[in-house]
């Protein structure tokens, strides 16, 4: 049997790596991941789900864990809160009876993990929501990362296996994330509740987007907010509208035209509990356009609990945020857009300024890692990933400080800018680059272009742009 060399490595030998700083080892790792994702297209969704949910990293020897099953009552409570946030039109766009889904599934699985040796009781908690494009993955795959975060931040970690699409599409994952949060704040009798101020919600990729969706649900439902949230390469625009989706195709391992798999029962959306439809509404209602995301119907992709960048309140009124993104990843621009939208440093960038006071802006730290692809933190141990993980742990400590920090001259809570931007080189050197980033938006053209792209009504045109870019790369 003849095996072909991954295309990326072959290209490296001829022209050098796609990103300037990549070593041969790193380039090979990206090529392997890309090749695995490409080959997975011949498998069914169920095949990949079995692989990604039954295999997991062992619990590190210096960590202890405790598995839990959350009583279904927490899903019921979460669903009641979500139901109050959806309009009748939202429900029609969602397109299936999500409220009955909890009756046909097993209890929500969670896992607590913390260091075995601690000098004092742990007062910080990380709620981690795993990535996997909403249809793959489990917390078991993240134990090494979560163990490092727990040890570096003197925290314990609570992670869950939320329901996966396409069998359980939006809003099942949001309902499960909210159920987990409610469980932490108000656990069953005999278990100590967790102070929301001591919680940092975290997630990577889809889990990063889900983290922001959870914050929006908490804010809009009037529920207690956590101390902070940190997102690793967050997926916050499921319409794929911004330039890096195309511009960074050659430097990222994400499939150029999305995740596709062999036909199977999982993708038969007629098997979902039916919702009586009274109308056909919502954006992207092109009748001859197939569903483009396993997670949500095309008509609901612009709902803020699906794509948080479409939040009507511009991501304001949220707890401290840390957003990490790589310049080489396809989701880079949406991470930058979310950071600017929430913190509103330019004022002119945000037409919500007049009806929102400065105090409503969200404190955001945006970290930009040069030449790093999607969720680089877990690919290989590099200087960039080591630095990123340490800074995540530092954020956990900072976001859960109980003392009054308003008088600190370095605090984002002081009057003035709500945005910090740090650029981290491949060697781990850190620079303050807020002014440089804002300069790229100075004349308003770039921001206007981005907002126009997000506002486009046609989903088909977005797909055609990506396909055209891929065709050029193949020439």
Tab-separated table of C-alpha atoms in Angstrom:
chain	number	residue	atom	x	y	z
A	1	UNK	CA	0.000	0.000	0.000
A	2	UNK	CA	1.473	3.336	-1.021
A	3	UNK	CA	1.202	6.316	1.331
A	4	UNK	CA	1.447	9.901	0.149
A	5	UNK	CA	3.336	12.596	2.012
A	6	UNK	CA	1.098	15.312	3.491
A	7	UNK	CA	0.798	18.164	1.017
A	8	UNK	CA	1.873	20.830	3.508
A	9	UNK	CA	5.194	19.118	4.191
A	10	UNK	CA	5.874	18.690	0.498
A	11	UNK	CA	5.236	22.401	0.018
A	12	UNK	CA	7.587	23.234	2.898
A	13	UNK	CA	10.444	21.387	1.239
A	14	UNK	CA	9.942	23.443	-1.920
A	15	UNK	CA	8.966	26.902	-0.697
A	16	UNK	CA	9.271	26.955	3.084
A	17	UNK	CA	6.550	26.695	5.741
A	18	UNK	CA	3.224	28.519	5.265
A	19	UNK	CA	3.994	30.720	8.304
A	20	UNK	CA	7.437	32.259	8.569
A	21	UNK	CA	8.312	31.079	12.083
A	22	UNK	CA	7.124	27.483	11.800
A	23	UNK	CA	9.711	24.799	12.388
A	24	UNK	CA	9.666	21.621	10.326
A	25	UNK	CA	8.262	19.780	13.353
A	26	UNK	CA	5.420	22.257	13.793
A	27	UNK	CA	4.682	22.303	10.070
A	28	UNK	CA	4.560	18.511	10.052
A	29	UNK	CA	2.167	18.527	13.029
A	30	UNK	CA	-0.189	20.898	11.203
A	31	UNK	CA	0.081	18.782	8.057
A	32	UNK	CA	-0.836	15.646	10.003
A	33	UNK	CA	-3.850	17.307	11.620
A	34	UNK	CA	-4.960	18.664	8.220
A	35	UNK	CA	-4.558	15.243	6.642
A	36	UNK	CA	-6.531	13.545	9.412
A	37	UNK	CA	-9.373	16.014	9.020
A	38	UNK	CA	-9.340	15.550	5.250
A	39	UNK	CA	-9.438	11.758	5.580
A	40	UNK	CA	-12.215	11.950	8.165
A	41	UNK	CA	-14.591	13.194	5.479
A	42	UNK	CA	-14.984	9.588	4.308
A	43	UNK	CA	-16.252	8.581	7.765
A	44	UNK	CA	-19.694	9.196	9.188
A	45	UNK	CA	-20.433	11.686	11.931
A	46	UNK	CA	-21.187	8.764	14.254
A	47	UNK	CA	-17.771	7.215	13.534
A	48	UNK	CA	-15.992	10.415	14.523
A	49	UNK	CA	-18.198	10.958	17.558
A	50	UNK	CA	-17.442	7.475	18.884
A	51	UNK	CA	-13.735	8.090	18.456
A	52	UNK	CA	-13.728	11.533	20.079
A	53	UNK	CA	-16.036	10.718	22.983
A	54	UNK	CA	-14.780	7.283	24.039
A	55	UNK	CA	-11.077	8.060	23.910
A	56	UNK	CA	-9.560	10.427	26.414
A	57	UNK	CA	-6.328	11.331	28.135
A	58	UNK	CA	-5.658	9.606	31.462
A	59	UNK	CA	-6.062	11.623	34.626
A	60	UNK	CA	-2.560	12.941	35.488
A	61	UNK	CA	-1.041	11.170	38.480
A	62	UNK	CA	-0.841	14.362	40.531
A	63	UNK	CA	-4.538	15.167	39.993
A	64	UNK	CA	-7.676	13.741	41.540
A	65	UNK	CA	-11.045	13.679	39.849
A	66	UNK	CA	-14.669	13.141	40.746
A	67	UNK	CA	-17.306	12.261	38.170
A	68	UNK	CA	-20.858	13.506	38.555
A	69	UNK	CA	-24.211	13.125	36.834
A	70	UNK	CA	-26.307	16.281	36.985
A	71	UNK	CA	-29.966	15.694	37.855
A	72	UNK	CA	-32.251	16.437	34.913
A	73	UNK	CA	-33.879	19.203	36.936
A	74	UNK	CA	-30.947	21.455	36.054
A	75	UNK	CA	-31.633	21.060	32.347
A	76	UNK	CA	-35.282	21.857	33.024
A	77	UNK	CA	-34.333	25.021	34.898
A	78	UNK	CA	-31.872	26.028	32.184
A	79	UNK	CA	-34.467	25.384	29.504
A	80	UNK	CA	-36.989	27.550	31.306
A	81	UNK	CA	-34.533	30.449	31.339
A	82	UNK	CA	-33.692	29.985	27.652
A	83	UNK	CA	-37.334	29.682	26.705
A	84	UNK	CA	-37.929	33.165	28.106
A	85	UNK	CA	-35.152	34.556	25.898
A	86	UNK	CA	-36.479	33.157	22.601
A	87	UNK	CA	-39.178	34.894	20.621
A	88	UNK	CA	-41.794	32.976	18.632
A	89	UNK	CA	-39.776	33.759	15.507
A	90	UNK	CA	-36.627	32.423	17.180
A	91	UNK	CA	-38.388	29.158	17.948
A	92	UNK	CA	-39.523	28.809	14.343
A	93	UNK	CA	-36.005	29.507	13.064
A	94	UNK	CA	-34.518	26.948	15.484
A	95	UNK	CA	-36.822	24.532	13.729
A	96	UNK	CA	-37.104	21.585	16.123
A	97	UNK	CA	-38.679	20.822	19.489
A	98	UNK	CA	-35.572	21.291	21.635
A	99	UNK	CA	-37.632	21.468	24.820
A	100	UNK	CA	-38.576	17.788	24.589
A	101	UNK	CA	-35.053	16.623	23.761
A	102	UNK	CA	-33.958	16.397	27.396
A	103	UNK	CA	-36.597	13.709	27.955
A	104	UNK	CA	-34.856	11.290	25.592
A	105	UNK	CA	-31.234	11.702	26.703
A	106	UNK	CA	-29.152	10.528	29.633
A	107	UNK	CA	-28.128	12.783	32.490
A	108	UNK	CA	-25.479	15.410	31.828
A	109	UNK	CA	-21.994	14.103	32.636
A	110	UNK	CA	-19.468	16.246	34.458
A	111	UNK	CA	-16.040	15.829	35.976
A	112	UNK	CA	-14.321	17.746	38.760
A	113	UNK	CA	-10.528	17.723	38.740
A	114	UNK	CA	-8.012	19.357	41.067
A	115	UNK	CA	-4.421	18.903	42.258
A	116	UNK	CA	-3.938	16.227	44.911
A	117	UNK	CA	-1.652	18.411	46.961
A	118	UNK	CA	-2.946	21.853	47.873
A	119	UNK	CA	-1.724	24.108	50.668
A	120	UNK	CA	-5.187	25.563	51.330
A	121	UNK	CA	-8.766	25.067	50.127
A	122	UNK	CA	-9.115	26.044	46.474
A	123	UNK	CA	-11.201	29.195	46.036
A	124	UNK	CA	-11.196	29.400	42.243
A	125	UNK	CA	-13.150	27.269	39.792
A	126	UNK	CA	-12.836	26.958	36.008
A	127	UNK	CA	-15.924	25.796	34.111
A	128	UNK	CA	-14.506	24.367	30.872
A	129	UNK	CA	-16.516	23.835	27.684
A	130	UNK	CA	-14.636	21.732	25.136
A	131	UNK	CA	-14.268	22.438	21.433
A	132	UNK	CA	-15.024	20.246	18.441
A	133	UNK	CA	-17.289	22.282	16.127
A	134	UNK	CA	-20.237	21.391	18.405
A	135	UNK	CA	-20.370	17.846	17.038
A	136	UNK	CA	-17.152	16.226	18.318
A	137	UNK	CA	-15.145	15.956	21.513
A	138	UNK	CA	-15.403	15.422	25.245
A	139	UNK	CA	-13.755	16.752	28.370
A	140	UNK	CA	-11.592	13.630	28.499
A	141	UNK	CA	-9.519	14.918	25.589
A	142	UNK	CA	-8.593	18.042	27.578
A	143	UNK	CA	-7.372	16.582	30.857
A	144	UNK	CA	-3.734	17.525	30.282
A	145	UNK	CA	-4.595	21.145	29.493
A	146	UNK	CA	-7.068	21.368	32.362
A	147	UNK	CA	-4.585	19.864	34.803
A	148	UNK	CA	-1.986	22.470	33.841
A	149	UNK	CA	-4.483	25.296	34.225
A	150	UNK	CA	-5.636	23.981	37.598
A	151	UNK	CA	-2.097	23.721	38.969
A	152	UNK	CA	-0.909	27.068	37.613
A	153	UNK	CA	-3.958	28.976	38.861
A	154	UNK	CA	-4.587	27.141	42.151
A	155	UNK	CA	-8.027	26.227	40.923
A	156	UNK	CA	-10.254	23.253	40.446
A	157	UNK	CA	-11.874	22.512	37.112
A	158	UNK	CA	-15.395	21.423	36.280
A	159	UNK	CA	-15.940	20.168	32.733
A	160	UNK	CA	-19.009	18.712	31.057
A	161	UNK	CA	-19.924	16.636	28.035
A	162	UNK	CA	-22.693	18.758	26.557
A	163	UNK	CA	-24.982	17.216	23.951
A	164	UNK	CA	-23.517	17.137	20.466
A	165	UNK	CA	-24.990	18.127	17.125
A	166	UNK	CA	-26.312	17.168	14.636
A	167	UNK	CA	-28.382	14.793	16.776
A	168	UNK	CA	-28.805	17.558	19.376
A	169	UNK	CA	-28.375	20.912	17.626
A	170	UNK	CA	-28.762	24.431	18.993
A	171	UNK	CA	-29.784	25.253	21.676
A	172	UNK	CA	-28.972	21.904	23.365
A	173	UNK	CA	-25.340	22.830	24.060
A	174	UNK	CA	-26.323	26.208	25.535
A	175	UNK	CA	-28.961	24.521	27.690
A	176	UNK	CA	-26.367	22.064	29.017
A	177	UNK	CA	-23.769	24.780	29.662
A	178	UNK	CA	-26.356	26.808	31.562
A	179	UNK	CA	-27.458	23.692	33.471
A	180	UNK	CA	-23.855	23.090	34.561
A	181	UNK	CA	-23.518	26.682	35.734
A	182	UNK	CA	-26.766	26.508	37.705
A	183	UNK	CA	-25.576	23.232	39.236
A	184	UNK	CA	-22.406	24.924	40.458
A	185	UNK	CA	-24.296	27.854	42.008
A	186	UNK	CA	-27.107	25.800	43.546
A	187	UNK	CA	-26.018	22.162	43.861
A	188	UNK	CA	-28.022	19.329	45.417
A	189	UNK	CA	-28.247	19.159	49.181
A	190	UNK	CA	-24.972	18.221	50.855
A	191	UNK	CA	-22.743	19.886	48.246
A	192	UNK	CA	-21.255	23.328	48.817
A	193	UNK	CA	-22.327	25.971	46.269
A	194	UNK	CA	-19.734	27.866	44.270
A	195	UNK	CA	-19.538	31.648	44.512
A	196	UNK	CA	-20.122	32.976	40.958
A	197	UNK	CA	-17.383	35.581	41.495
A	198	UNK	CA	-14.894	32.740	41.895
A	199	UNK	CA	-15.819	31.119	38.558
A	200	UNK	CA	-14.056	31.616	35.239
A	201	UNK	CA	-15.863	30.142	32.234
A	202	UNK	CA	-13.467	28.899	29.544
A	203	UNK	CA	-13.502	27.077	26.245
A	204	UNK	CA	-11.717	26.588	22.957
A	205	UNK	CA	-13.086	27.007	19.421
A	206	UNK	CA	-16.784	26.030	19.596
A	207	UNK	CA	-16.359	25.868	23.371
A	208	UNK	CA	-15.109	29.452	23.274
A	209	UNK	CA	-18.189	30.528	21.362
A	210	UNK	CA	-20.346	28.526	23.772
A	211	UNK	CA	-18.662	30.310	26.689
A	212	UNK	CA	-19.740	33.679	25.281
A	213	UNK	CA	-23.216	32.342	24.519
A	214	UNK	CA	-23.499	31.264	28.152
A	215	UNK	CA	-22.504	34.762	29.290
A	216	UNK	CA	-25.146	36.326	27.037
A	217	UNK	CA	-27.808	33.959	28.372
A	218	UNK	CA	-26.833	34.744	31.967
A	219	UNK	CA	-26.819	38.480	31.317
A	220	UNK	CA	-30.164	38.531	29.523
A	221	UNK	CA	-31.826	36.205	32.037
A	222	UNK	CA	-30.665	38.378	34.929
A	223	UNK	CA	-28.650	35.547	36.496
A	224	UNK	CA	-25.382	36.037	38.438
A	225	UNK	CA	-22.387	36.452	36.144
A	226	UNK	CA	-19.063	34.673	36.718
A	227	UNK	CA	-15.888	36.484	37.645
A	228	UNK	CA	-14.595	36.223	34.078
A	229	UNK	CA	-14.351	34.193	30.902
A	230	UNK	CA	-11.452	33.194	28.693
A	231	UNK	CA	-11.692	31.913	25.147
A	232	UNK	CA	-9.089	30.105	23.048
A	233	UNK	CA	-9.590	30.749	19.316
A	234	UNK	CA	-13.327	31.282	19.846
A	235	UNK	CA	-15.802	30.440	17.077
A	236	UNK	CA	-18.211	33.351	17.389
A	237	UNK	CA	-19.386	33.821	13.778
A	238	UNK	CA	-20.950	30.706	12.287
A	239	UNK	CA	-21.713	32.624	9.086
A	240	UNK	CA	-17.971	32.751	8.261
A	241	UNK	CA	-18.184	36.375	7.145
A	242	UNK	CA	-14.807	37.968	7.902
A	243	UNK	CA	-11.657	38.035	5.713
A	244	UNK	CA	-9.387	35.674	7.681
A	245	UNK	CA	-11.740	32.791	6.843
A	246	UNK	CA	-10.318	33.106	3.326
A	247	UNK	CA	-6.976	34.843	3.874
A	248	UNK	CA	-5.667	32.235	6.333
A	249	UNK	CA	-6.709	29.074	4.527
A	250	UNK	CA	-3.084	28.143	3.783
A	251	UNK	CA	-1.875	28.625	7.379
A	252	UNK	CA	-4.605	26.784	9.261
A	253	UNK	CA	-5.658	23.153	9.446
A	254	UNK	CA	-9.412	23.781	9.517
A	255	UNK	CA	-11.050	22.299	6.391
A	256	UNK	CA	-11.273	25.016	3.700
A	257	UNK	CA	-14.936	24.387	2.905
A	258	UNK	CA	-16.105	23.123	6.289
A	259	UNK	CA	-16.630	19.730	7.887
A	260	UNK	CA	-18.237	17.139	5.623
A	261	UNK	CA	-18.852	13.455	6.266
A	262	UNK	CA	-20.344	10.370	4.666
A	263	UNK	CA	-24.168	10.335	4.713
A	264	UNK	CA	-25.633	8.778	7.838
A	265	UNK	CA	-28.595	8.802	10.180
A	266	UNK	CA	-27.057	11.610	12.257
A	267	UNK	CA	-27.517	14.060	9.398
A	268	UNK	CA	-31.163	13.199	8.852
A	269	UNK	CA	-32.711	16.254	10.500
A	270	UNK	CA	-36.206	14.909	9.936
A	271	UNK	CA	-35.514	12.554	12.864
A	272	UNK	CA	-35.375	15.455	15.321
A	273	UNK	CA	-38.456	16.019	17.497
A	274	UNK	CA	-40.686	18.003	15.141
A	275	UNK	CA	-41.827	21.552	15.736
A	276	UNK	CA	-45.032	22.694	14.115
A	277	UNK	CA	-43.947	25.357	11.671
A	278	UNK	CA	-46.184	28.359	11.155
A	279	UNK	CA	-43.919	30.352	8.853
A	280	UNK	CA	-40.605	30.341	7.056
A	281	UNK	CA	-38.527	33.170	8.437
A	282	UNK	CA	-35.025	34.257	9.236
A	283	UNK	CA	-31.938	35.090	7.219
A	284	UNK	CA	-30.320	32.598	4.868
A	285	UNK	CA	-33.632	31.046	3.864
A	286	UNK	CA	-32.401	30.148	0.374
A	287	UNK	CA	-34.576	27.122	-0.328
A	288	UNK	CA	-32.015	25.270	-2.450
A	289	UNK	CA	-29.119	25.783	-0.019
A	290	UNK	CA	-28.216	22.795	2.124
A	291	UNK	CA	-27.607	23.210	5.844
A	292	UNK	CA	-24.015	24.448	6.247
A	293	UNK	CA	-23.444	23.852	9.976
A	294	UNK	CA	-24.237	20.705	11.927
A	295	UNK	CA	-24.965	22.890	14.946
A	296	UNK	CA	-27.786	25.089	13.705
A	297	UNK	CA	-30.293	25.648	10.928
A	298	UNK	CA	-29.175	28.230	8.368
A	299	UNK	CA	-32.027	30.513	9.434
A	300	UNK	CA	-30.721	30.838	12.991
A	301	UNK	CA	-26.979	31.300	12.340
A	302	UNK	CA	-27.240	35.001	13.164
A	303	UNK	CA	-28.907	34.445	16.527
A	304	UNK	CA	-26.513	35.801	19.189
A	305	UNK	CA	-26.627	32.565	21.190
A	306	UNK	CA	-25.319	30.818	18.044
A	307	UNK	CA	-22.972	33.553	16.786
A	308	UNK	CA	-22.260	35.969	19.659
A	309	UNK	CA	-20.892	38.691	17.338
A	310	UNK	CA	-24.525	39.407	16.420
A	311	UNK	CA	-25.432	40.291	20.009
A	312	UNK	CA	-27.843	43.251	19.944
A	313	UNK	CA	-26.109	44.688	23.015
A	314	UNK	CA	-22.688	44.467	21.319
A	315	UNK	CA	-21.254	42.063	23.928
A	316	UNK	CA	-21.564	44.705	26.618
A	317	UNK	CA	-22.352	44.128	30.262
A	318	UNK	CA	-20.211	40.989	30.473
A	319	UNK	CA	-17.524	40.064	33.011
A	320	UNK	CA	-13.825	40.386	32.207
A	321	UNK	CA	-12.850	38.610	28.994
A	322	UNK	CA	-9.561	37.169	27.815
A	323	UNK	CA	-9.535	36.326	24.106
A	324	UNK	CA	-6.561	34.459	22.637
A	325	UNK	CA	-6.153	34.166	18.876
A	326	UNK	CA	-3.411	33.362	16.387
A	327	UNK	CA	-2.598	35.489	13.359
A	328	UNK	CA	-2.483	32.337	11.196
A	329	UNK	CA	-5.920	30.989	12.071
A	330	UNK	CA	-9.051	31.300	9.996
A	331	UNK	CA	-11.122	32.534	12.960
A	332	UNK	CA	-8.666	35.341	13.747
A	333	UNK	CA	-10.758	38.268	12.527
A	334	UNK	CA	-13.901	37.265	14.399
A	335	UNK	CA	-11.912	37.105	17.646
A	336	UNK	CA	-10.556	40.614	17.006
A	337	UNK	CA	-14.023	41.867	16.041
A	338	UNK	CA	-15.564	40.455	19.226
A	339	UNK	CA	-12.864	42.105	21.358
A	340	UNK	CA	-13.410	45.505	19.738
A	341	UNK	CA	-17.182	45.209	19.789
A	342	UNK	CA	-17.277	44.393	23.507
A	343	UNK	CA	-14.762	47.008	24.666
A	344	UNK	CA	-15.645	49.700	22.102
A	345	UNK	CA	-12.274	51.516	22.235
A	346	UNK	CA	-12.903	53.623	19.127
A	347	UNK	CA	-16.466	54.738	19.866
A	348	UNK	CA	-16.851	55.510	16.171
A	349	UNK	CA	-16.690	51.778	15.539
A	350	UNK	CA	-19.864	51.188	17.499
A	351	UNK	CA	-23.173	52.830	16.751
A	352	UNK	CA	-24.450	51.664	20.156
A	353	UNK	CA	-22.427	54.299	22.004
A	354	UNK	CA	-25.186	56.855	22.341
A	355	UNK	CA	-27.576	54.542	24.161
A	356	UNK	CA	-24.935	52.748	26.209
A	357	UNK	CA	-22.741	54.493	28.734
A	358	UNK	CA	-19.024	53.844	28.934
A	359	UNK	CA	-19.542	51.864	32.143
A	360	UNK	CA	-21.433	49.192	30.208
A	361	UNK	CA	-18.438	48.349	28.057
A	362	UNK	CA	-16.792	45.011	28.774
A	363	UNK	CA	-13.208	44.771	30.014
A	364	UNK	CA	-11.325	42.803	27.344
A	365	UNK	CA	-7.767	41.569	27.057
A	366	UNK	CA	-6.984	40.483	23.505
A	367	UNK	CA	-3.872	38.357	23.029
A	368	UNK	CA	-2.603	37.928	19.477
A	369	UNK	CA	-0.080	35.122	18.904
A	370	UNK	CA	2.023	35.606	15.794
A	371	UNK	CA	1.950	32.764	13.226
A	372	UNK	CA	-0.203	30.523	15.432
A	373	UNK	CA	-3.068	28.435	13.972
A	374	UNK	CA	-6.396	27.442	15.484
A	375	UNK	CA	-6.219	26.374	19.157
A	376	UNK	CA	-2.424	26.240	19.021
A	377	UNK	CA	-2.400	25.894	22.806
A	378	UNK	CA	-3.012	22.143	22.571
A	379	UNK	CA	-1.155	21.139	19.394
A	380	UNK	CA	2.485	21.028	20.510
A	381	UNK	CA	4.455	22.365	23.498
A	382	UNK	CA	6.002	25.495	22.002
A	383	UNK	CA	7.015	28.821	23.482
A	384	UNK	CA	3.760	30.294	22.227
A	385	UNK	CA	1.574	27.591	23.769
A	386	UNK	CA	3.511	27.618	27.047
A	387	UNK	CA	3.150	31.388	27.276
A	388	UNK	CA	-0.551	31.237	26.391
A	389	UNK	CA	-1.367	28.642	29.049
A	390	UNK	CA	0.517	30.577	31.708
A	391	UNK	CA	-1.374	33.734	30.791
A	392	UNK	CA	-4.673	31.858	30.952
A	393	UNK	CA	-3.815	30.810	34.491
A	394	UNK	CA	-2.794	34.362	35.382
A	395	UNK	CA	-6.170	35.560	34.108
A	396	UNK	CA	-7.993	33.067	36.334
A	397	UNK	CA	-6.180	34.491	39.329
A	398	UNK	CA	-6.833	38.094	38.294
A	399	UNK	CA	-10.513	37.627	37.430
A	400	UNK	CA	-11.316	35.976	40.749
A	401	UNK	CA	-9.508	38.442	43.044
A	402	UNK	CA	-11.958	39.377	45.760
A	403	UNK	CA	-10.263	42.547	46.976
A	404	UNK	CA	-11.326	45.994	45.744
A	405	UNK	CA	-9.130	46.570	42.682
A	406	UNK	CA	-10.765	49.712	41.366
A	407	UNK	CA	-7.948	51.866	42.709
A	408	UNK	CA	-5.260	49.897	40.893
A	409	UNK	CA	-3.662	52.011	38.131
A	410	UNK	CA	-3.308	48.939	35.950
A	411	UNK	CA	-6.871	47.716	36.371
A	412	UNK	CA	-9.230	47.628	33.413
A	413	UNK	CA	-11.986	48.606	35.825
A	414	UNK	CA	-10.636	52.160	36.099
A	415	UNK	CA	-12.255	54.859	34.005
A	416	UNK	CA	-10.976	54.960	30.447
A	417	UNK	CA	-9.981	52.202	28.067
A	418	UNK	CA	-11.619	48.828	28.492
A	419	UNK	CA	-9.252	47.136	26.041
A	420	UNK	CA	-5.777	45.732	26.403
A	421	UNK	CA	-3.993	44.188	23.416
A	422	UNK	CA	-0.842	42.117	23.663
A	423	UNK	CA	1.009	40.598	20.739
A	424	UNK	CA	3.155	37.569	21.548
A	425	UNK	CA	5.966	36.572	19.208
A	426	UNK	CA	6.807	32.923	18.423
A	427	UNK	CA	9.696	33.254	20.887
A	428	UNK	CA	7.325	34.332	23.641
A	429	UNK	CA	8.163	38.035	23.631
A	430	UNK	CA	5.190	40.175	24.683
A	431	UNK	CA	4.400	43.639	23.320
A	432	UNK	CA	1.616	46.092	24.119
A	433	UNK	CA	0.026	46.719	20.715
A	434	UNK	CA	-3.360	48.298	21.273
A	435	UNK	CA	-2.442	51.480	19.397
A	436	UNK	CA	-1.097	49.525	16.449
A	437	UNK	CA	-4.291	47.476	16.214
A	438	UNK	CA	-6.554	50.502	16.506
A	439	UNK	CA	-4.542	52.307	13.830
A	440	UNK	CA	-5.657	49.677	11.319
A	441	UNK	CA	-9.255	50.777	11.970
A	442	UNK	CA	-8.458	54.488	12.221
A	443	UNK	CA	-10.188	55.731	9.072
A	444	UNK	CA	-13.233	53.517	9.655
A	445	UNK	CA	-12.985	51.713	6.324
A	446	UNK	CA	-11.941	48.340	7.678
A	447	UNK	CA	-14.594	48.350	10.396
A	448	UNK	CA	-17.273	49.398	7.929
A	449	UNK	CA	-16.215	46.622	5.550
A	450	UNK	CA	-16.350	44.035	8.322
A	451	UNK	CA	-19.789	45.149	9.446
A	452	UNK	CA	-21.021	45.111	5.844
A	453	UNK	CA	-19.740	41.545	5.440
A	454	UNK	CA	-21.525	40.447	8.595
A	455	UNK	CA	-24.728	42.154	7.434
A	456	UNK	CA	-24.853	40.398	4.044
A	457	UNK	CA	-28.093	38.511	3.610
A	458	UNK	CA	-26.852	35.731	1.350
A	459	UNK	CA	-25.125	32.753	2.901
A	460	UNK	CA	-24.562	31.312	-0.561
A	461	UNK	CA	-22.344	34.251	-1.530
A	462	UNK	CA	-20.103	33.562	1.448
A	463	UNK	CA	-19.708	29.932	0.442
A	464	UNK	CA	-18.971	30.899	-3.144
A	465	UNK	CA	-16.216	33.295	-2.011
A	466	UNK	CA	-14.532	30.525	-0.018
A	467	UNK	CA	-14.835	28.026	-2.864
A	468	UNK	CA	-13.287	30.536	-5.268
A	469	UNK	CA	-10.361	31.082	-2.911
A	470	UNK	CA	-9.815	27.341	-2.541
A	471	UNK	CA	-9.878	26.914	-6.318
A	472	UNK	CA	-7.093	29.493	-6.679
A	473	UNK	CA	-4.966	27.663	-4.109
A	474	UNK	CA	-5.414	24.394	-6.000
A	475	UNK	CA	-4.181	25.871	-9.264
